[in-house]
Coordinates of C-alpha atoms (C1' of nucleotides) in Angstrom, one line a residue:
Chain A
M11 CA -23.3 -9.7 6.6
N12 CA -25.0 -6.6 5.0
E13 CA -24.5 -5.0 1.7
E14 CA -22.9 -2.0 3.3
E15 CA -19.9 -4.0 4.4
H16 CA -19.7 -5.9 1.1
E17 CA -19.5 -2.5 -0.6
R18 CA -16.7 -1.2 1.7
V19 CA -14.7 -4.4 1.2
R20 CA -14.9 -4.0 -2.5
E21 CA -13.8 -0.4 -2.3
A22 CA -10.9 -1.3 -0.1
V23 CA -9.7 -4.0 -2.5
A24 CA -10.2 -1.8 -5.5
A25 CA -8.1 0.8 -3.8
I26 CA -5.0 -1.4 -3.7
P27 CA -2.6 0.0 -6.3
A28 CA -1.2 -2.3 -9.0
G29 CA 2.2 -3.7 -7.9
R30 CA 1.2 -3.7 -4.2
V31 CA -0.7 -6.2 -2.1
A32 CA -2.6 -6.4 1.2
T33 CA -3.7 -9.2 3.5
Y34 CA -7.2 -10.4 4.3
G35 CA -6.7 -9.1 7.8
D36 CA -5.6 -5.7 6.5
I37 CA -8.8 -5.3 4.5
A38 CA -10.9 -6.6 7.4
G39 CA -9.4 -4.1 9.8
R40 CA -9.7 -1.3 7.3
V41 CA -13.4 -1.8 6.8
G42 CA -14.1 -2.8 10.4
L43 CA -15.0 -6.4 10.0
P44 CA -14.4 -8.7 13.1
S45 CA -12.8 -11.5 11.2
A46 CA -10.5 -11.9 8.2
R47 CA -12.4 -15.0 7.1
L48 CA -15.3 -12.7 6.2
V49 CA -13.2 -10.9 3.6
G50 CA -12.4 -14.2 1.9
R51 CA -16.1 -15.1 1.9
I52 CA -17.0 -11.8 0.3
L53 CA -14.3 -12.1 -2.4
R54 CA -15.6 -15.6 -3.1
E55 CA -19.0 -14.1 -3.8
D56 CA -18.2 -10.9 -5.7
G57 CA -14.5 -10.9 -6.1
V58 CA -15.1 -11.0 -9.9
D59 CA -14.2 -7.6 -11.5
L60 CA -12.0 -6.7 -8.5
P61 CA -8.2 -6.9 -8.2
W62 CA -8.6 -9.9 -5.9
H63 CA -5.2 -11.2 -6.7
R64 CA -3.7 -8.4 -4.6
V65 CA -5.1 -9.9 -1.5
L66 CA -2.9 -12.5 0.3
R67 CA -2.7 -14.4 3.6
A68 CA -0.8 -12.8 6.5
T69 CA 2.0 -15.3 5.6
G70 CA 2.4 -13.8 2.1
K71 CA 1.1 -17.1 0.6
P72 CA -2.1 -17.0 -1.5
A73 CA -5.1 -19.4 -0.8
E74 CA -4.2 -22.9 -2.1
H75 CA -6.8 -23.2 -4.9
L76 CA -5.8 -19.8 -6.4
A77 CA -2.0 -20.0 -5.9
T78 CA -1.0 -20.6 -9.5
E79 CA -3.2 -18.0 -11.2
Q80 CA -2.8 -15.4 -8.4
L81 CA 1.0 -15.6 -8.5
T82 CA 0.9 -15.3 -12.3
L83 CA -1.2 -12.2 -12.2
L84 CA 1.0 -10.6 -9.5
A85 CA 4.1 -11.4 -11.4
A86 CA 2.6 -9.6 -14.3
E87 CA 2.5 -6.4 -12.2
G88 CA 6.0 -6.8 -10.9
V89 CA 5.2 -8.5 -7.6
I90 CA 7.8 -11.3 -7.4
A91 CA 7.1 -14.4 -5.3
R92 CA 9.8 -16.6 -3.7
D93 CA 8.8 -20.2 -3.3
G94 CA 5.1 -19.3 -3.8
R95 CA 5.3 -16.6 -1.2
V96 CA 5.3 -12.8 -1.6
D97 CA 7.6 -10.6 0.6
L98 CA 5.0 -8.5 2.4
R99 CA 7.7 -6.3 4.0
R100 CA 8.3 -5.0 0.5
Y101 CA 5.0 -5.1 -1.3
R102 CA 2.4 -4.6 1.4
W103 CA 0.2 -1.6 0.9
E104 CA -0.3 0.4 4.1
G105 CA -2.8 2.8 2.6
P106 CA -2.4 6.4 1.4
Chain B
dA12 C1' -29.9 -26.0 18.4
dC13 C1' -25.6 -28.5 16.7
dT14 C1' -21.9 -29.7 13.7
dA15 C1' -19.0 -29.0 9.8
dT16 C1' -16.7 -26.0 6.7
dG17 C1' -13.8 -22.3 4.8
dA18 C1' -10.1 -16.9 -0.4
dC19 C1' -7.9 -16.4 7.8
dA20 C1' -4.6 -15.0 11.8
dG21 C1' -1.8 -15.3 15.9
dA22 C1' 0.5 -18.0 19.4
dC23 C1' 3.8 -21.7 20.4
dG24 C1' 7.4 -25.2 20.4
Chain C
dT17 C1' 11.3 -20.7 9.5
dC18 C1' 7.9 -24.2 9.7
dG19 C1' 4.0 -27.2 11.2
dT20 C1' 0.3 -27.5 14.5
dC21 C1' -3.3 -25.8 17.4
dT22 C1' -6.8 -22.6 18.7
dG23 C1' -9.9 -18.8 18.0
dC24 C1' -12.7 -16.8 14.6
dC25 C1' -17.7 -15.9 12.4
dA26 C1' -21.1 -16.3 8.8
dT27 C1' -23.4 -20.2 6.1
dA28 C1' -25.2 -24.6 5.0
dG29 C1' -27.3 -29.1 6.2

DNA sequence: ACTATGACAGACG
DNA sequence: TCGTCTGCCATAG
């Protein structure tokens, strides 16, 4: 991993509008990373100061250890979760 | 060099 | 729709 990619991932995440969400895979594809796992790794490192809570799994469920807080933050922006799962068809951000 | 470990995703039954 | 299995790829030990 190089700084170049970290930087683009941060931009991509920062670009997600409030009230919308994206999946790890969406971000990976958008910045050209080969695996969605890498996005999670990057957010684990410098996710601080970014709207990381707008990034979910492809299933609409957040990562286990973050579930509670992440869903709270999303709810505060109007993103409602059903049974701990967000409706991607409705909130997914497809870019500008 | 090898194995285990994840903020993951897609295929399958 | 859900649980499981397999592929994924950088890191750590």
